[in-house]
Amino acid sequence: MTLPRRQLLLSALAAPALLSAPSLHAQNTPEQEPARPHGAIQRFFVGDIEVIALWDGFAQLPNAFITGFDQASALRAANAAYRRFDAESSNVSINGYIIRTAGKTIAVDTGAPAAMGPTVARWSDSLGMAGLSFSDIDTVFLTHMHGDHVGGLISPTAAATVPHADLIAAQAEWDFTFDDGIYAALPEQFRANFDFARLAVSPYKSRFNGISMERETEIATGVQALPLPGHTPGHMGLRVHQGTDQLLIWGDAIHFAAYQFMQPDWGVLFDSDANQAITTRRNLLEEAAADRLRVAGMHLDFPAVGYVENAGGNYRYIPSSMDMQI
Ligand SMILES: [Zn+2]
């Protein structure tokens, strides 16, 4: 079966449906099997709090997913960011983070499921590269419950991979994910994403701690959950802080790192509230630039930690240098 390229890419995002179907790479002969990326990590510190960025891989997403997209502006943004430009699609990194504070190890998102394609699902490899295993994780914090953030929560047989971990996310996100009315109204192509999210978080139901979107909530020493609604109703970030040192993990405030710093009003088709997502993104960018904040995000280019500068009325991303500490 040959799918048009666009349809193939749409299928890849909606991918979790492929869990019950032959996977994309299973259709290839061994000679055609594309090289799979290795995991990657980047370790840094916020005061004494250890943070490790874990690379899950990347997804090739159609530019048609971007609301407001125009090719001339995209090319300009990609050039300004020294990024390769393709008129049809863009490579989007998928990242998770580990935070180690006060004897606790917190996983922040867990990457995409293997069924999403051959270039993702390296999260557990990266965890191993960091010298950690599933049993070291005390808490999983989810910025939200889209499929590309919950992949590491379950095995190929849908068993919990971190059965003793508490799961923390916004209660509003859990309610949104399991709302049958919202599900029924979804375009067909986005349903598989919800199907997989439901499958992945369900084994953790008895250990789920749903937190409020009305206020910031301390989830561990020096770690505050921060409501960032728009991309989904329960989308949250984290502020990690010790003394004057701070890190803002902004979840999916940015999806297309090549463009959205210069075009912060561009969103993605799967933002549940497009205007609110833009407001949230602009507020974060403005705060990060004004306060010289270190930022991290689930779709920033790996190693996915850096800074934001004001640039001609918009913004520019400055990747962080390696944090040389032991
Ligand atoms: Zn995402």
Tab-separated table of C-alpha atoms and ligand atoms in Angstrom:
chain	number	residue	atom	x	y	z
A	1	MET	CA	0.000	0.000	0.000
A	2	THR	CA	1.455	3.336	-0.986
A	3	LEU	CA	0.117	6.361	0.796
A	4	PRO	CA	0.590	9.869	-0.505
A	5	ARG	CA	3.344	11.535	1.500
A	6	ARG	CA	0.986	13.964	3.244
A	7	GLN	CA	-1.362	11.211	4.285
A	8	LEU	CA	1.525	9.134	5.543
A	9	LEU	CA	2.678	12.002	7.728
A	10	LEU	CA	-0.817	12.523	9.083
A	11	SER	CA	-0.989	8.847	9.863
A	12	ALA	CA	2.326	9.025	11.628
A	13	LEU	CA	1.090	11.710	13.994
A	14	ALA	CA	-2.099	9.854	14.589
A	15	ALA	CA	0.054	6.878	14.878
A	16	PRO	CA	-0.925	5.146	17.958
A	17	ALA	CA	-3.651	3.500	15.885
A	18	LEU	CA	-0.843	1.570	14.335
A	19	LEU	CA	-0.400	-0.278	17.614
A	20	SER	CA	-3.036	-2.633	16.387
A	21	ALA	CA	-1.904	-2.555	12.771
A	22	PRO	CA	1.329	-3.452	11.018
A	23	SER	CA	3.849	-0.774	11.943
A	24	LEU	CA	5.353	1.489	9.323
A	25	HIS	CA	8.782	-0.036	9.524
A	26	ALA	CA	7.470	-3.577	9.695
A	27	GLN	CA	6.396	-3.080	6.086
A	28	ASN	CA	10.006	-2.537	5.071
A	29	THR	CA	12.465	-5.258	4.288
A	30	PRO	CA	15.566	-5.239	6.531
A	31	GLU	CA	17.581	-3.577	3.725
A	32	GLN	CA	15.059	-0.731	3.603
A	33	GLU	CA	14.881	-0.308	7.362
A	34	PRO	CA	15.914	3.283	8.059
A	35	ALA	CA	18.683	3.848	10.568
A	36	ARG	CA	17.138	4.477	13.961
A	37	PRO	CA	18.518	7.354	15.984
A	38	HIS	CA	20.262	6.602	19.247
A	39	GLY	CA	19.112	8.186	22.459
A	40	ALA	CA	20.842	11.291	23.747
A	41	ILE	CA	21.055	13.102	27.050
A	42	GLN	CA	22.118	16.490	28.360
A	43	ARG	CA	22.674	16.939	32.084
A	44	PHE	CA	22.573	20.324	33.786
A	45	PHE	CA	21.876	21.863	37.161
A	46	VAL	CA	19.481	24.355	38.671
A	47	GLY	CA	21.276	25.193	41.897
A	48	ASP	CA	21.890	21.679	43.240
A	49	ILE	CA	18.887	20.217	41.451
A	50	GLU	CA	19.979	17.884	38.676
A	51	VAL	CA	18.037	18.054	35.419
A	52	ILE	CA	18.611	15.663	32.530
A	53	ALA	CA	17.142	16.244	29.088
A	54	LEU	CA	16.261	12.912	27.444
A	55	TRP	CA	15.917	12.774	23.687
A	56	ASP	CA	13.107	10.603	22.357
A	57	GLY	CA	13.831	11.273	18.678
A	58	PHE	CA	12.026	13.412	16.148
A	59	ALA	CA	8.862	13.490	14.099
A	60	GLN	CA	8.615	14.778	10.545
A	61	LEU	CA	5.446	16.838	10.687
A	62	PRO	CA	3.670	18.482	7.778
A	63	ASN	CA	3.840	22.254	7.719
A	64	ALA	CA	0.105	21.994	7.031
A	65	PHE	CA	-0.276	21.385	10.783
A	66	ILE	CA	0.794	24.998	11.414
A	67	THR	CA	-1.968	27.593	11.656
A	68	GLY	CA	-1.034	30.924	10.069
A	69	PHE	CA	1.819	29.345	8.091
A	70	ASP	CA	3.129	31.071	5.004
A	71	GLN	CA	6.126	29.861	3.145
A	72	ALA	CA	8.025	33.130	2.743
A	73	SER	CA	7.847	33.889	6.469
A	74	ALA	CA	8.772	30.312	7.335
A	75	LEU	CA	11.827	30.442	5.090
A	76	ARG	CA	12.883	33.735	6.691
A	77	ALA	CA	12.449	32.283	10.204
A	78	ALA	CA	14.311	29.090	9.312
A	79	ASN	CA	17.184	31.111	7.851
A	80	ALA	CA	17.351	33.335	10.935
A	81	ALA	CA	17.467	30.209	13.113
A	82	TYR	CA	20.094	28.534	10.876
A	83	ARG	CA	17.636	25.699	10.245
A	84	ARG	CA	17.179	23.558	7.180
A	85	PHE	CA	13.961	24.466	5.364
A	86	ASP	CA	11.549	22.137	3.623
A	87	ALA	CA	8.396	23.628	2.128
A	88	GLU	CA	6.349	20.518	2.975
A	89	SER	CA	7.410	19.348	6.406
A	90	SER	CA	9.621	20.089	9.393
A	91	ASN	CA	11.511	17.884	11.811
A	92	VAL	CA	10.276	18.335	15.363
A	93	SER	CA	12.325	17.067	18.288
A	94	ILE	CA	10.585	15.114	21.044
A	95	ASN	CA	12.111	15.489	24.509
A	96	GLY	CA	11.498	14.523	28.107
A	97	TYR	CA	13.305	15.601	31.257
A	98	ILE	CA	14.345	14.032	34.531
A	99	ILE	CA	14.459	16.201	37.646
A	100	ARG	CA	16.293	14.916	40.715
A	101	THR	CA	15.530	16.852	43.870
A	102	ALA	CA	15.443	16.031	47.575
A	103	GLY	CA	15.907	12.320	46.966
A	104	LYS	CA	13.111	12.151	44.395
A	105	THR	CA	13.425	11.348	40.703
A	106	ILE	CA	10.702	12.908	38.576
A	107	ALA	CA	10.174	12.094	34.905
A	108	VAL	CA	8.612	14.979	32.998
A	109	ASP	CA	6.838	13.428	29.976
A	110	THR	CA	7.987	10.135	28.508
A	111	GLY	CA	8.272	10.480	24.727
A	112	ALA	CA	6.294	8.960	21.884
A	113	PRO	CA	5.130	5.388	21.289
A	114	ALA	CA	7.190	3.172	18.969
A	115	ALA	CA	4.188	2.862	16.663
A	116	MET	CA	4.597	6.529	15.761
A	117	GLY	CA	7.491	5.587	13.510
A	118	PRO	CA	11.135	4.614	13.343
A	119	THR	CA	12.570	7.969	14.435
A	120	VAL	CA	10.968	8.101	17.904
A	121	ALA	CA	10.625	6.091	21.121
A	122	ARG	CA	14.239	6.406	22.234
A	123	TRP	CA	13.162	7.803	25.627
A	124	SER	CA	13.931	4.623	27.556
A	125	ASP	CA	17.311	4.304	25.794
A	126	SER	CA	18.104	7.854	26.853
A	127	LEU	CA	16.987	7.067	30.390
A	128	GLY	CA	19.510	4.226	30.403
A	129	MET	CA	22.230	6.524	29.050
A	130	ALA	CA	21.560	8.733	32.067
A	131	GLY	CA	22.269	5.717	34.291
A	132	LEU	CA	18.630	5.337	35.288
A	133	SER	CA	15.989	2.654	34.943
A	134	PHE	CA	12.198	2.720	35.198
A	135	SER	CA	12.376	1.597	38.836
A	136	ASP	CA	14.329	4.745	39.758
A	137	ILE	CA	11.369	6.972	38.834
A	138	ASP	CA	9.228	8.018	41.812
A	139	THR	CA	6.919	10.401	39.988
A	140	VAL	CA	5.849	11.019	36.403
A	141	PHE	CA	4.641	14.529	35.693
A	142	LEU	CA	2.790	14.994	32.392
A	143	THR	CA	2.663	18.444	30.832
A	144	HIS	CA	-0.403	17.096	29.009
A	145	MET	CA	-1.656	13.785	27.652
A	146	HIS	CA	-1.041	13.843	23.922
A	147	GLY	CA	0.346	10.595	22.534
A	148	ASP	CA	3.881	11.921	21.974
A	149	HIS	CA	4.245	12.608	25.726
A	150	VAL	CA	2.994	9.366	27.242
A	151	GLY	CA	4.758	6.753	25.078
A	152	GLY	CA	7.141	5.536	27.784
A	153	LEU	CA	4.375	4.843	30.296
A	154	ILE	CA	3.451	1.455	28.870
A	155	SER	CA	5.111	-1.592	27.342
A	156	PRO	CA	4.121	-2.980	23.922
A	157	THR	CA	1.526	-5.103	25.772
A	158	ALA	CA	0.122	-1.951	27.442
A	159	ALA	CA	1.446	-2.816	30.922
A	160	ALA	CA	2.677	0.009	33.163
A	161	THR	CA	6.448	0.437	32.809
A	162	VAL	CA	6.772	2.465	36.027
A	163	PRO	CA	4.050	0.819	38.127
A	164	HIS	CA	5.197	2.281	41.430
A	165	ALA	CA	5.404	5.871	40.277
A	166	ASP	CA	2.799	8.444	41.114
A	167	LEU	CA	1.349	10.168	38.079
A	168	ILE	CA	0.755	13.921	38.331
A	169	ALA	CA	-0.979	16.104	35.765
A	170	ALA	CA	-3.818	18.590	35.717
A	171	GLN	CA	-7.135	17.057	36.685
A	172	ALA	CA	-8.544	19.074	33.777
A	173	GLU	CA	-6.245	17.158	31.425
A	174	TRP	CA	-7.426	13.774	32.657
A	175	ASP	CA	-11.051	14.909	32.335
A	176	PHE	CA	-10.398	16.260	28.817
A	177	THR	CA	-8.669	13.055	27.715
A	178	PHE	CA	-11.510	10.850	28.922
A	179	ASP	CA	-14.381	13.113	27.804
A	180	ASP	CA	-16.382	11.066	25.309
A	181	GLY	CA	-18.182	14.129	23.978
A	182	ILE	CA	-14.910	15.829	23.076
A	183	TYR	CA	-13.624	12.582	21.594
A	184	ALA	CA	-16.709	12.186	19.398
A	185	ALA	CA	-16.250	15.725	18.049
A	186	LEU	CA	-12.581	15.185	17.131
A	187	PRO	CA	-11.525	14.958	13.504
A	188	GLU	CA	-10.901	11.307	12.723
A	189	GLN	CA	-7.162	11.874	12.228
A	190	PHE	CA	-6.676	12.994	15.857
A	191	ARG	CA	-8.633	10.210	17.548
A	192	ALA	CA	-5.787	7.732	17.597
A	193	ASN	CA	-3.774	10.200	19.655
A	194	PHE	CA	-6.505	10.152	22.316
A	195	ASP	CA	-6.875	6.382	22.067
A	196	PHE	CA	-3.217	5.925	22.833
A	197	ALA	CA	-3.226	8.503	25.642
A	198	ARG	CA	-6.138	6.726	27.322
A	199	LEU	CA	-4.382	3.390	26.984
A	200	ALA	CA	-1.121	4.764	28.395
A	201	VAL	CA	-2.429	6.577	31.474
A	202	SER	CA	-5.157	4.093	32.481
A	203	PRO	CA	-2.817	1.688	34.332
A	204	TYR	CA	-1.887	4.645	36.584
A	205	LYS	CA	-5.431	5.611	37.499
A	206	SER	CA	-5.163	4.575	41.149
A	207	ARG	CA	-1.879	6.495	41.499
A	208	PHE	CA	-3.063	9.607	39.649
A	209	ASN	CA	-2.893	12.921	41.454
A	210	GLY	CA	-4.884	15.490	39.489
A	211	ILE	CA	-3.880	19.049	40.293
A	212	SER	CA	-5.603	22.389	39.792
A	213	MET	CA	-5.297	24.702	36.790
A	214	GLU	CA	-6.279	27.616	39.041
A	215	ARG	CA	-2.920	28.064	40.743
A	216	GLU	CA	0.702	26.933	40.861
A	217	THR	CA	1.249	23.723	42.841
A	218	GLU	CA	4.494	22.567	44.418
A	219	ILE	CA	4.979	18.951	43.321
A	220	ALA	CA	8.444	18.474	44.879
A	221	THR	CA	11.083	20.572	46.631
A	222	GLY	CA	11.910	23.414	44.250
A	223	VAL	CA	9.469	22.251	41.563
A	224	GLN	CA	6.240	24.178	40.890
A	225	ALA	CA	3.606	23.101	38.395
A	226	LEU	CA	2.431	26.072	36.352
A	227	PRO	CA	-0.903	26.269	34.471
A	228	LEU	CA	-0.264	27.041	30.760
A	229	PRO	CA	-3.649	26.422	29.134
A	230	GLY	CA	-4.298	26.668	25.407
A	231	HIS	CA	-2.556	23.765	23.700
A	232	THR	CA	-4.862	21.584	25.825
A	233	PRO	CA	-7.170	22.609	28.696
A	234	GLY	CA	-4.846	20.974	31.236
A	235	HIS	CA	-1.504	21.908	29.702
A	236	MET	CA	1.061	22.704	32.431
A	237	GLY	CA	4.716	23.571	32.716
A	238	LEU	CA	7.181	23.457	35.583
A	239	ARG	CA	9.294	26.038	37.316
A	240	VAL	CA	12.397	24.457	38.804
A	241	HIS	CA	14.147	26.804	41.190
A	242	GLN	CA	16.785	26.927	43.841
A	243	GLY	CA	18.093	30.223	45.169
A	244	THR	CA	18.302	32.608	42.250
A	245	ASP	CA	18.756	29.812	39.726
A	246	GLN	CA	15.666	28.954	37.724
A	247	LEU	CA	14.476	26.823	34.829
A	248	LEU	CA	11.129	27.053	33.075
A	249	ILE	CA	9.943	23.860	31.375
A	250	TRP	CA	7.183	25.084	29.104
A	251	GLY	CA	5.849	21.811	27.681
A	252	ASP	CA	4.368	22.351	24.223
A	253	ALA	CA	4.339	26.166	24.203
A	254	ILE	CA	6.500	25.795	21.058
A	255	HIS	CA	6.112	22.922	18.575
A	256	PHE	CA	7.958	24.190	15.515
A	257	ALA	CA	11.163	25.627	16.955
A	258	ALA	CA	12.331	26.707	13.514
A	259	TYR	CA	9.481	29.192	13.140
A	260	GLN	CA	7.515	30.040	16.254
A	261	PHE	CA	10.104	32.255	17.968
A	262	MET	CA	9.890	34.610	14.992
A	263	GLN	CA	6.196	33.827	14.420
A	264	PRO	CA	4.706	33.418	17.914
A	265	ASP	CA	1.175	33.781	16.570
A	266	TRP	CA	1.529	30.585	14.562
A	267	GLY	CA	-0.063	27.630	16.327
A	268	VAL	CA	-0.840	24.016	15.566
A	269	LEU	CA	-4.092	22.490	14.341
A	270	PHE	CA	-4.349	20.411	17.487
A	271	ASP	CA	-4.295	23.376	19.913
A	272	SER	CA	-7.586	22.979	21.756
A	273	ASP	CA	-7.947	26.769	22.181
A	274	ALA	CA	-5.915	28.529	19.509
A	275	ASN	CA	-6.166	32.068	20.915
A	276	GLN	CA	-5.356	31.016	24.443
A	277	ALA	CA	-2.371	29.013	23.175
A	278	ILE	CA	-1.030	32.142	21.446
A	279	THR	CA	-1.492	34.259	24.579
A	280	THR	CA	0.233	31.637	26.721
A	281	ARG	CA	3.136	31.370	24.258
A	282	ARG	CA	3.576	35.149	24.012
A	283	ASN	CA	3.498	35.548	27.806
A	284	LEU	CA	6.127	32.840	28.249
A	285	LEU	CA	8.399	34.246	25.547
A	286	GLU	CA	8.100	37.744	26.967
A	287	GLU	CA	8.819	36.593	30.522
A	288	ALA	CA	11.743	34.431	29.419
A	289	ALA	CA	13.295	37.274	27.408
A	290	ALA	CA	12.721	39.921	30.089
A	291	ASP	CA	14.032	37.803	32.966
A	292	ARG	CA	16.819	36.010	31.047
A	293	LEU	CA	15.202	32.725	32.066
A	294	ARG	CA	16.645	29.384	31.144
A	295	VAL	CA	13.925	27.502	29.276
A	296	ALA	CA	13.290	23.916	28.280
A	297	GLY	CA	10.536	22.434	26.131
A	298	MET	CA	9.295	19.139	24.795
A	299	HIS	CA	9.779	20.172	21.148
A	300	LEU	CA	12.792	22.473	21.318
A	301	ASP	CA	15.753	21.277	19.296
A	302	PHE	CA	17.822	18.904	21.403
A	303	PRO	CA	19.562	19.390	23.842
A	304	ALA	CA	16.443	21.413	24.453
A	305	VAL	CA	17.651	23.964	26.955
A	306	GLY	CA	18.315	27.580	26.125
A	307	TYR	CA	17.305	31.207	26.363
A	308	VAL	CA	14.994	33.626	24.597
A	309	GLU	CA	15.978	37.043	23.278
A	310	ASN	CA	13.833	39.865	22.003
A	311	ALA	CA	14.457	40.271	18.279
A	312	GLY	CA	12.803	43.026	16.275
A	313	GLY	CA	9.399	42.765	17.936
A	314	ASN	CA	9.558	38.982	18.039
A	315	TYR	CA	11.940	36.476	19.591
A	316	ARG	CA	15.051	34.440	18.996
A	317	TYR	CA	16.130	31.188	20.661
A	318	ILE	CA	19.691	30.900	22.004
A	319	PRO	CA	20.700	27.304	22.794
A	320	SER	CA	22.467	26.888	26.136
A	321	SER	CA	26.101	25.857	26.239
A	322	MET	CA	26.921	22.640	28.037
A	323	ASP	CA	26.693	23.046	31.806
A	324	MET	CA	30.170	22.080	32.967
A	325	GLN	CA	29.562	20.856	36.501
A	326	ILE	CA	29.967	17.512	38.180
B	1	ZN	ZN	3.825	17.370	21.941
